[in-house]
XYZ file of C-alpha atoms in Angstrom:
575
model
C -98.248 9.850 -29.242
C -100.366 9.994 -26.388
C -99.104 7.994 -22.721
C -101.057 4.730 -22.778
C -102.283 3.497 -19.604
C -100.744 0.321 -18.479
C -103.070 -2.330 -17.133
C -102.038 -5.289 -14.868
C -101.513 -6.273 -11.180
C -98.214 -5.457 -10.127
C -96.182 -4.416 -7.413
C -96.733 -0.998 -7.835
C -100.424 -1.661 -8.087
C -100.235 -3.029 -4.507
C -98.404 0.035 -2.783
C -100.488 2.470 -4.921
C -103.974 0.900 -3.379
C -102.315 1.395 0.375
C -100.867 4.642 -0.023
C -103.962 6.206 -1.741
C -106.110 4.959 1.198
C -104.494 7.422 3.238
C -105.587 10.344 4.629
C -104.175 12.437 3.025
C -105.131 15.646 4.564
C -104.733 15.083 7.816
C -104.151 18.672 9.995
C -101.524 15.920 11.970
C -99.571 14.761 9.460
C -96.754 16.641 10.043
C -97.151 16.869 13.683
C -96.206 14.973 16.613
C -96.452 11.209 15.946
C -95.223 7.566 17.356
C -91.642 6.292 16.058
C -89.458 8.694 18.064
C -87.625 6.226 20.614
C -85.010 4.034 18.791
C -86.421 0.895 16.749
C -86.352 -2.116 19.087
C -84.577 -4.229 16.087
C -81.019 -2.894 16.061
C -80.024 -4.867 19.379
C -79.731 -8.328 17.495
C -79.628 -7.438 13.689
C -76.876 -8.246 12.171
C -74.809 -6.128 9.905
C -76.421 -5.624 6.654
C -76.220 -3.092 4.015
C -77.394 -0.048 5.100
C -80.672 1.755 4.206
C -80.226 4.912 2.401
C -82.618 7.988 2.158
C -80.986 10.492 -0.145
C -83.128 14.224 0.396
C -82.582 16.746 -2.273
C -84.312 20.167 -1.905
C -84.890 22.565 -5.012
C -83.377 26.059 -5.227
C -82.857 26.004 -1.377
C -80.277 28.602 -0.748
C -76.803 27.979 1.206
C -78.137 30.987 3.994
C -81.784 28.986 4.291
C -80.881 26.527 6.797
C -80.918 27.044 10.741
C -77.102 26.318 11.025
C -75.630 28.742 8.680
C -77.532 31.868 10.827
C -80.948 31.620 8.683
C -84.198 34.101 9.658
C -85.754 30.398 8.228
C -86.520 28.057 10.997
C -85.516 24.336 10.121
C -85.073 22.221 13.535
C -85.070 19.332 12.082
C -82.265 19.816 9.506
C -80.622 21.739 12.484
C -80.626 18.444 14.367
C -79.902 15.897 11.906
C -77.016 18.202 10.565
C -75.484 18.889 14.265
C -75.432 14.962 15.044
C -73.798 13.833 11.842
C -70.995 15.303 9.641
C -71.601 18.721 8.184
C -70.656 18.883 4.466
C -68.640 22.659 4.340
C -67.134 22.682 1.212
C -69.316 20.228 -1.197
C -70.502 21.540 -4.211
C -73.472 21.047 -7.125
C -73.977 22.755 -10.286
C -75.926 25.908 -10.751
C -78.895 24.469 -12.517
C -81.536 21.010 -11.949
C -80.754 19.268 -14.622
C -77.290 19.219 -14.657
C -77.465 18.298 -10.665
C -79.415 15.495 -11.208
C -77.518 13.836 -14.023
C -74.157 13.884 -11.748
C -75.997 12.229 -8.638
C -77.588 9.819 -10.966
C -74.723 8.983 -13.330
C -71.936 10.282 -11.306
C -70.021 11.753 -14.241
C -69.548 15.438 -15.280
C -72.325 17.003 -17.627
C -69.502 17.081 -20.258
C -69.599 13.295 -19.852
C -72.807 13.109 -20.401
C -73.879 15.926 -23.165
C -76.158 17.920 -20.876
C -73.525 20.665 -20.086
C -76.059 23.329 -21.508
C -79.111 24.175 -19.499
C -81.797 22.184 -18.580
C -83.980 19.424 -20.264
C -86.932 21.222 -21.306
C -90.053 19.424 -21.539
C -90.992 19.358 -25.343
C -87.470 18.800 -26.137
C -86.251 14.440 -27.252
C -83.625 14.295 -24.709
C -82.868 12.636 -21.641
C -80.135 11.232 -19.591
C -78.013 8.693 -21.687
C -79.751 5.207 -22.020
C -75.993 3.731 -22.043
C -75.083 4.607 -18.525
C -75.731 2.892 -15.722
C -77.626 4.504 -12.960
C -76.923 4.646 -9.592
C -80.361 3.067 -8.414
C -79.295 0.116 -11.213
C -76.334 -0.135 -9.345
C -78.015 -0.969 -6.175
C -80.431 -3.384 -7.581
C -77.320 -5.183 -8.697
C -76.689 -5.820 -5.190
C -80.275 -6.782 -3.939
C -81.631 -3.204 -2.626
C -84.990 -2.234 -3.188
C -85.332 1.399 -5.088
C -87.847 3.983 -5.004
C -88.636 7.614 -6.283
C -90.164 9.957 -5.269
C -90.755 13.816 -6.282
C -88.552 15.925 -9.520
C -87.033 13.727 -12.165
C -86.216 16.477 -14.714
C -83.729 14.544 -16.547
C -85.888 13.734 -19.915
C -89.314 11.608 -20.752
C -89.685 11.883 -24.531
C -89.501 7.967 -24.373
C -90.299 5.642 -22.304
C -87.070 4.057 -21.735
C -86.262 7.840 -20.298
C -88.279 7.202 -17.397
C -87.289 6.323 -13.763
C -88.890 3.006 -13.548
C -86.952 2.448 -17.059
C -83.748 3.875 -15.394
C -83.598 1.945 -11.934
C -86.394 2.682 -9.570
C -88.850 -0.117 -8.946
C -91.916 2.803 -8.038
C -92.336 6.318 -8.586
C -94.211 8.775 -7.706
C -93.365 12.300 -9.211
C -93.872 14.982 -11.434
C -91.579 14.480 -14.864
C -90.683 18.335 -15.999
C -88.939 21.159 -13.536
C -91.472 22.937 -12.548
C -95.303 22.400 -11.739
C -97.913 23.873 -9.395
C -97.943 22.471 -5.432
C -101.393 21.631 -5.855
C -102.796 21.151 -9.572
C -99.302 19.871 -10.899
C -100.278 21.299 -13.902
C -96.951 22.813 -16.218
C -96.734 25.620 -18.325
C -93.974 25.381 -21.081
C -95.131 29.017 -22.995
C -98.253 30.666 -23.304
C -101.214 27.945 -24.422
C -98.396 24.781 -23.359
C -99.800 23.177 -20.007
C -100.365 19.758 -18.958
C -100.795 18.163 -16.124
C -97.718 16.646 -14.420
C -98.006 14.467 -11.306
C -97.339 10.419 -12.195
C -97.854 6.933 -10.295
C -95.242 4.726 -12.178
C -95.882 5.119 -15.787
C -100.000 6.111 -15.514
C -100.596 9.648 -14.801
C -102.429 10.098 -11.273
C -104.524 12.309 -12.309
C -107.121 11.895 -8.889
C -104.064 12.674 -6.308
C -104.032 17.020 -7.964
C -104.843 18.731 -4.807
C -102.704 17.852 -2.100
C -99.774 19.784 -1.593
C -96.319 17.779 -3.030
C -94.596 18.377 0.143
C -97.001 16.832 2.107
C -97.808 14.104 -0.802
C -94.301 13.008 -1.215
C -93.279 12.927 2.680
C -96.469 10.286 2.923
C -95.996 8.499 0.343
C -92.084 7.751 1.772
C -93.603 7.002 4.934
C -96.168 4.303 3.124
C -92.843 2.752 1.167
C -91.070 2.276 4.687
C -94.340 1.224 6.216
C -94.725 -1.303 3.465
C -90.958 -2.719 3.455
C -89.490 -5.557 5.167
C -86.797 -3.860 6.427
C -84.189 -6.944 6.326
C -83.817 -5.989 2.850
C -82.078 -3.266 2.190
C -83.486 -0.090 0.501
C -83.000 2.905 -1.213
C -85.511 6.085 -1.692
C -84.656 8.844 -3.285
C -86.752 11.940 -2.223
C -86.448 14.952 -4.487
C -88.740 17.195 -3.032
C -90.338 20.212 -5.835
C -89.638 22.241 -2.543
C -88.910 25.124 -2.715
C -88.720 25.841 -6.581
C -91.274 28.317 -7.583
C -94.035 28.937 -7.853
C -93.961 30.316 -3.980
C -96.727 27.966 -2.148
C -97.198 26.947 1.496
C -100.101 25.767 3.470
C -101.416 28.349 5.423
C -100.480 26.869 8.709
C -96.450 27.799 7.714
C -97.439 30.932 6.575
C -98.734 32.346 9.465
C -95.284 32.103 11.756
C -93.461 34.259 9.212
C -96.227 36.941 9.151
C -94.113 39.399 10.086
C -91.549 39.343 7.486
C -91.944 42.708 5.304
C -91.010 41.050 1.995
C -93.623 38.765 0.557
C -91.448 36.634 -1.546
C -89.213 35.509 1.958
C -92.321 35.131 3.504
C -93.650 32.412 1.148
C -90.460 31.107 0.434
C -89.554 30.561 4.354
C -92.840 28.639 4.941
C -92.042 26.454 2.008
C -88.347 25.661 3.847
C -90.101 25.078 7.314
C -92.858 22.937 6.160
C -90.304 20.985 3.686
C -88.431 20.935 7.515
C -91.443 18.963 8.875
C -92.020 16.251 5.703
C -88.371 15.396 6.609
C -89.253 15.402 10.146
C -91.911 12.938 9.380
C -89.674 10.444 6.892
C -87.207 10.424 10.266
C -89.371 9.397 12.534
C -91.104 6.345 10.134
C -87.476 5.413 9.683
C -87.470 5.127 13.446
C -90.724 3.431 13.601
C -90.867 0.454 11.174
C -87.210 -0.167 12.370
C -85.060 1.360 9.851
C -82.863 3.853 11.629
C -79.956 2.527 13.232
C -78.795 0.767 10.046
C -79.483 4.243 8.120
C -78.216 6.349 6.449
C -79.239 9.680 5.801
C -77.926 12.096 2.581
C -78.953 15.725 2.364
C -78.575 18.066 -0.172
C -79.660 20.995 -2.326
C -79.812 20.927 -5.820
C -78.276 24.657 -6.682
C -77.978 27.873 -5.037
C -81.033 29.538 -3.907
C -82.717 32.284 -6.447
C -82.896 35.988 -5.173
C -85.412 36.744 -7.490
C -87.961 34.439 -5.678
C -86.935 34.657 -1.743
C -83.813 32.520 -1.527
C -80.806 33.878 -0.165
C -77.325 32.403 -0.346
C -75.372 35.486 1.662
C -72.760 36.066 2.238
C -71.842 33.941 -0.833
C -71.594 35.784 -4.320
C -74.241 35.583 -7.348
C -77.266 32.780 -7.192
C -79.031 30.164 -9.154
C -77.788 29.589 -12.427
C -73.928 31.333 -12.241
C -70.722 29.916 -11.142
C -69.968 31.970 -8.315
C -70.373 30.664 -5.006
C -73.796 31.236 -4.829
C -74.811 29.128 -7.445
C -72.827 25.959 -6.759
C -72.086 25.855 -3.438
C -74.591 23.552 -1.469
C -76.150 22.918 1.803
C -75.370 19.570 2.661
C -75.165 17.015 5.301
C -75.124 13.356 6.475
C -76.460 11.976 9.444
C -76.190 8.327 10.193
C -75.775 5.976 13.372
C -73.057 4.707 10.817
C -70.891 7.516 11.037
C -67.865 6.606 13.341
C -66.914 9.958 14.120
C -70.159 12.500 14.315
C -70.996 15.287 15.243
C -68.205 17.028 13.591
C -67.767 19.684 9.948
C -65.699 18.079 7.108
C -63.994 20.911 4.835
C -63.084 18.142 2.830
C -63.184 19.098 -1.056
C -66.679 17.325 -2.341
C -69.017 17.115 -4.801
C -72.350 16.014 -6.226
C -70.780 12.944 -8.403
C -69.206 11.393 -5.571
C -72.340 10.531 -4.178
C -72.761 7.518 -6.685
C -69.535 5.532 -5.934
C -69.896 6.515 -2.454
C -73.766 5.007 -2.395
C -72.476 2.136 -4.003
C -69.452 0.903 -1.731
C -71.846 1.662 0.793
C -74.292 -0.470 -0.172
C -71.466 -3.212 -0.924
C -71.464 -2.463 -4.777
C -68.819 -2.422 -7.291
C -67.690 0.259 -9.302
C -64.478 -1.202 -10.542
C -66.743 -2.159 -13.842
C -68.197 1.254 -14.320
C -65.538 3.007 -16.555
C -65.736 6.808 -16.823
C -67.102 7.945 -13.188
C -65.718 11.513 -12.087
C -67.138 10.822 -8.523
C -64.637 9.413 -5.333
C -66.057 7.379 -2.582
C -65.717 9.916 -0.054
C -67.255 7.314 3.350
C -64.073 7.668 4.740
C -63.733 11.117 5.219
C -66.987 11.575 6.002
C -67.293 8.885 8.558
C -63.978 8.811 9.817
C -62.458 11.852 8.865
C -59.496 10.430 6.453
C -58.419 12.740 3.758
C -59.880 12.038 0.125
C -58.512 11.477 -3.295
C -60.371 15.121 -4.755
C -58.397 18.122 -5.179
C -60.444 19.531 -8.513
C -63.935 19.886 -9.533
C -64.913 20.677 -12.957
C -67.989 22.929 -12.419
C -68.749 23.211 -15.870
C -67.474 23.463 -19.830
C -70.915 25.038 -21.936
C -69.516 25.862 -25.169
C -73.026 27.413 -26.148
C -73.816 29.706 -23.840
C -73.537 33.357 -24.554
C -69.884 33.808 -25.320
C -68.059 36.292 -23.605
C -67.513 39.659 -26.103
C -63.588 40.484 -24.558
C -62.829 36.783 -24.391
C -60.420 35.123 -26.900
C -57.568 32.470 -26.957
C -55.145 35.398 -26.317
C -56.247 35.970 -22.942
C -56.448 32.753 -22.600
C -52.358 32.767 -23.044
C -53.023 30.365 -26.008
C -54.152 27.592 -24.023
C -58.148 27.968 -23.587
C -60.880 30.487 -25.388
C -61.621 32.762 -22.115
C -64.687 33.477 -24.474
C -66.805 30.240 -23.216
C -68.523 30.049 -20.020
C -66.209 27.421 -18.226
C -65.232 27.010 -14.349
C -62.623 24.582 -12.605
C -61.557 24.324 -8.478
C -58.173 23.212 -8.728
C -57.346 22.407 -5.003
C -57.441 26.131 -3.208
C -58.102 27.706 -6.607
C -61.150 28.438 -8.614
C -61.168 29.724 -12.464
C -63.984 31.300 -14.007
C -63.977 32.192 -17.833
C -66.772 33.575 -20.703
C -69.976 35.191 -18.602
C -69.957 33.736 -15.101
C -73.552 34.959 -14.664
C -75.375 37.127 -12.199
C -72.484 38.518 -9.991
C -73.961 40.591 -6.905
C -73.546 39.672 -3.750
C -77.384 40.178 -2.064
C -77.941 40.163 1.654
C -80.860 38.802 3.324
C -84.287 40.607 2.961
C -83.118 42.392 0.575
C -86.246 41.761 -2.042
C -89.224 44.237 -1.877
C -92.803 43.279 -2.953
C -92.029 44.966 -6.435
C -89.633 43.570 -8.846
C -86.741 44.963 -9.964
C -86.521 47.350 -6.920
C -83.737 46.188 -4.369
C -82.401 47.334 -0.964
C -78.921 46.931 0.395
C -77.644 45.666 -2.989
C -74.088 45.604 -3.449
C -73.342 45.853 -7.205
C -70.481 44.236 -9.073
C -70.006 45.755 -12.557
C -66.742 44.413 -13.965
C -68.095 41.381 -15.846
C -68.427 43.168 -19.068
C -64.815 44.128 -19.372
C -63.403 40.874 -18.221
C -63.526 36.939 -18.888
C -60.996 35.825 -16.787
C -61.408 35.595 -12.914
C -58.948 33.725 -10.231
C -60.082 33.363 -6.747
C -58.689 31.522 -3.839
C -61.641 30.188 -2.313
C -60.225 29.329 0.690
C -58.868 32.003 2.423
C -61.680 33.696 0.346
C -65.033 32.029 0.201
C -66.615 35.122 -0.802
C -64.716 35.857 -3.840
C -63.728 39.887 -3.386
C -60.910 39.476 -4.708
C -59.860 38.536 -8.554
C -56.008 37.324 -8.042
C -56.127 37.061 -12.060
C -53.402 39.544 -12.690
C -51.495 38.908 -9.689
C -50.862 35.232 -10.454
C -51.237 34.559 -14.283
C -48.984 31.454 -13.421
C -51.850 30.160 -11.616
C -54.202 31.173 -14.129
C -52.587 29.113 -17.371
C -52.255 26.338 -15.209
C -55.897 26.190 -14.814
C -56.624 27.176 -18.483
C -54.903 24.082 -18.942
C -57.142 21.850 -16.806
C -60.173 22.913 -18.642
C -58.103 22.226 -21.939
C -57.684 18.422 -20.733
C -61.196 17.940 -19.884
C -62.677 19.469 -22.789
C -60.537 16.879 -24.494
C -62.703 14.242 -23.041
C -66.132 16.291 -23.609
C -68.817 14.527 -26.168
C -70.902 16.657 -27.852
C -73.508 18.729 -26.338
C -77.171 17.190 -26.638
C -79.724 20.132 -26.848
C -82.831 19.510 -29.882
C -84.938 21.798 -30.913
C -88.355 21.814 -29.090
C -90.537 19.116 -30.899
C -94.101 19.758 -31.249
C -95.300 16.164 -30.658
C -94.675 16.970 -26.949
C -97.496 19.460 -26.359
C -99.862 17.785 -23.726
C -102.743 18.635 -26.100
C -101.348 15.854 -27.910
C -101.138 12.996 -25.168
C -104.213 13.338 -23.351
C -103.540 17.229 -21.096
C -100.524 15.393 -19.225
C -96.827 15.615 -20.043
C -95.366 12.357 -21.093
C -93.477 10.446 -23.356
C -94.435 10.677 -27.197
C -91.552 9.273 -29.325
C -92.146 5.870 -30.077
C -89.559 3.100 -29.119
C -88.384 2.985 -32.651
C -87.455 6.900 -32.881
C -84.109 7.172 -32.757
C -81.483 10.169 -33.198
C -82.209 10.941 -36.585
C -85.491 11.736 -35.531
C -83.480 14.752 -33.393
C -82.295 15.620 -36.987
C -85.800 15.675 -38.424
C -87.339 17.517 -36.008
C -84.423 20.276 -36.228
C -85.303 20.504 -40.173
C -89.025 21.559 -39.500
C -90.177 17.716 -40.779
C -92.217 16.396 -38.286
C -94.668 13.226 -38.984
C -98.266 14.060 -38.639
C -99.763 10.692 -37.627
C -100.758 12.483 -34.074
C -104.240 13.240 -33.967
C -105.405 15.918 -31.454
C -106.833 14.344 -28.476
C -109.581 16.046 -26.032
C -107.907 17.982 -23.440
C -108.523 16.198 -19.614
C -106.741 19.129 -17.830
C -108.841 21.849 -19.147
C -111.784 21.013 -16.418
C -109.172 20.404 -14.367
C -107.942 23.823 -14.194
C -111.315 25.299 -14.461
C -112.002 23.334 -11.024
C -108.997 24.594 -9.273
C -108.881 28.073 -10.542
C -112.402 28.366 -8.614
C -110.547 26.579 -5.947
C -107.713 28.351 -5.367
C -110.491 31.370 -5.238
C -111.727 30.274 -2.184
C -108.813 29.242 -0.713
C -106.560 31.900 -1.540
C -106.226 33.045 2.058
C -104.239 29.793 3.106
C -101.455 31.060 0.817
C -100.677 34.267 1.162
């Protein structure tokens, strides 16, 4: 079912004609601009809800920031993060998808039935229509809510969508991973589309302009736009710095001396994601925002070593449960904050941001049954101690299971077989295939893959499913305590046992064909109908599919064309 273009003057209509009026590609942009002295409002305002900007960065790894010792220069994080509260021991999970979901719903994925993988883009699945969002929330309680960058949690339908789910605009790309510049998606050989949006319509004349630089603009145009006596929430999930490794050339060139291509890319993406955020502080500043702000920052997963990002000294990367993978950058700077400037090792993680956003913002969560998120403002303004001692990384009963793994090592209380991982106050449990378990220093990538310097090698996974750490007094995990303290071990066994309990069934459908772009006009975009409902999951999984699609002329092949010859001439700015 191809996306049908909505017609009408709305609201969105009205900031899309100012914001596409801009100039876009302005060398200043993300230079030096008005709005750095303190807004002249805050004297006599009185105390309202605050304003919250929530930042989440793609695949940035925990080493990739100025303050944890980074080759990566990030000032502006570096700032923010040294005059608020440091988050030190707050954690994601290892993959986009299942990130997204816990911010958004703040439940576990096993609460939601996206514990395995991601959403893929041809697949009928999305984040559960039942559950309230956390944007919903906050228009409960009068604050205005925008998006802008990486959904990635499902479009098949239109209720899927974030203007269906809470947001009032958007402006974004739908699937995981597009170009910087053509947004177009591949999804296998022969499966592109095009993939930036405006709402519901597909903006098909803003392909071009770098999505850093896009969706730091188009924040400042929201703020510019605002009144800000009412409060507001943006979202800003920036594609940066997810492959594929782009950068203007202008970030490039300070990192020319790096030997390893793939750091050199990927640091340019960090620095000039650095400078969007620069720019969406200083408009906060400016249109008198700031000192009733607050400001949320956070990546999404552990970096990927494959592609640049580094996450030393931690163990593994993107997509495991070691360290690596789940253990996030993160920060909050606010005039709010009582007690600033200051690291919390408080125990966090990426669910508690919805109740925590929604006390905040004067919300009530008391009626939402089922969150596995804590309102953690105390701590992290005033330093109090929280309710969280345990996290639940993960329970994927379909991922490769382990081959030594069985309910006898699990001391008959859990399969050690599955991929499952628990922090239990110090303690942290891995069973089944943890995933990728080297620990990779800095630099360490050549320009040829496969080949590696200074690797250290772990080797042990295939002859175990059982790991214990304690992550505390060793946040580098060196040491498996496993047989030391089996007492330790079932006790944790029996933690994942009582939440599996509580797990619904995993949601993960078959690819469906009606989802190629060929079929909706080039773009990605919803093609179920309103009235397709699960069964049509079943349907689709039996090889039945309804052939009332009929196979539409394909916009984004000139499109391409046009930027391959492009990117041709321009291929200097991004090397």
């Amino acid at each position: 079912m191809a996306v049908q273009t909505l017609t009408g003057f709305s609201l969105v209509s009205l900031l899309s004609f100012g914001y596409m009026s801009w100039d876009w590609m302005k060398p200043t942009v993300l230079g030096d601009s008005p709005g750095d002295e303190p807004s002249k409002f805050h004297a006599s305002a009185p105390l309202r809800p605050p304003h919250i900007i929530f930042i989440l960065t793609d695949d940035q790894g925990y080493h990739d920031i100025g303050y944890h010792g980074s080759d990566i220069q990030t000032p502006t994080l570096d700032r923010l993060a040294a005059e608020g509260v440091k988050l030190e021991n707050y954690y994601v999970q290892p993959i986009c998808t299942p990130s997204r979901s816990q911010l958004i719903t703040g439940r576990y994925q096993i609460h939601t039935g996206l514990q395995h993988s991601i959403i893929r883009p041809r697949q009928a699945n999305c984040l559960p229509l039942h559950q309230v969002t956390l944007p919903q929330k906050l228009q409960e309680v009068g604050y205005a809510t925008h998006m802008v960058g990486k959904w990635h949690l499902g479009f098949y339908k239109k209720e899927c969508l974030p203007t269906r789910r809470g947001f009032d605009t958007f402006l974004g790309s739908l699937t995981g991973n597009v170009d910087y510049y053509t947004y177009d998606n591949c999804d296998g050989p022969g499966v592109c589309g095009f993939d930036l949006h405006e709402g519901e319509n597909v903006a098909w004349d803003l392909a071009g302009k770098y999505s850093t630089l896009l969706y730091s603009q188009r924040v400042s145009h929201i703020l510019a736009a605002h009144n800000p006596q009412q409060p507001i929430f943006i979202y800003i999930s920036f594609q940066a710095v997810h492959t594929p490794l782009q950068s203007p050339r202008e970030y490039i060139y300070q990192y020319r001396n790096m030997g390893n291509v793939s750091r050199r890319k990927y640091a340019a993406m960090v620095t000039c994601m650095d400078a969007a955020v620069k720019n969406i502080t200083r408009a906060l500043k400016k249109y008198g925002y700031y000192d009733n702000s607050v400001i949320i920052f956070s990546s999404d997963n552990g970096g990927q070593t494959f592609s640049g990002g580094s996450n030393w000294p931690l163990r593994g990367r993107k997509g495991t449960y070691w360290e690596g993978g789940i253990r996030s950058l993160g920060f909050v700077h606010s005039p709010l904050i009582k007690k600033k400037r200051r690291t919390s090792r408080t125990l966090m993680h990426i669910t508690d941001w919805y109740p925590t956003i929604v006390k905040l913002g004067g919300g009530n969560i008391s009626d939402t049954e089922g969150l596995d998120g804590y309102d953690m403002w105390p701590s992290i303004s005033e330093g109090k101690e929280s309710s969280r001692t345990e996290i639940l990384h993960n329970i994927d009963p379909l991922y490769n299971l382990a081959k030594t793994g069985s309910m006898q090592e699990g001391q008959g209380v859990w399969n050690t077989a599955i991929q499952a991982s628990i922090r239990v106050k110090d303690f942290k449990l891995i069973t089944g295939d943890p995933g990728y378990s080297d620990w990779i220093p800095p630099q360490t990538l050549t320009n040829f893959p496969g080949t590696w310097w200074n690797l250290e090698r772990h080797t042990d996974g295939a002859r175990k499913s059982v790991w214990l750490f304690n992550i505390t007094a060793d946040p580098y995990e060196r040491h498996d305590l496993s047989a030391q303290k089996p007492d330790v071990v079932k006790e944790l066994l029996t933690r994942l046992a009582f939440y599996n309990r509580s797990a619904i069934p995993v949601r993960y459908p078959n690819e469906d064909p009606r989802g190629n772009p060929e079929l909706n006009g080039g773009a990605w975009g919803p093609w179920a109908s309103e009235e397709d409902d699960e069964d049509d999951e079943n349907w689709i999984r039996r090889g039945h599919l309804k052939s009332t699609n009929k196979k539409k002329k394909c916009k984004i092949c000139k499109l391409k064309t046009f930027f391959r010859k492009l990117n041709t001439r321009l291929m200097s700015n991004r090397i």
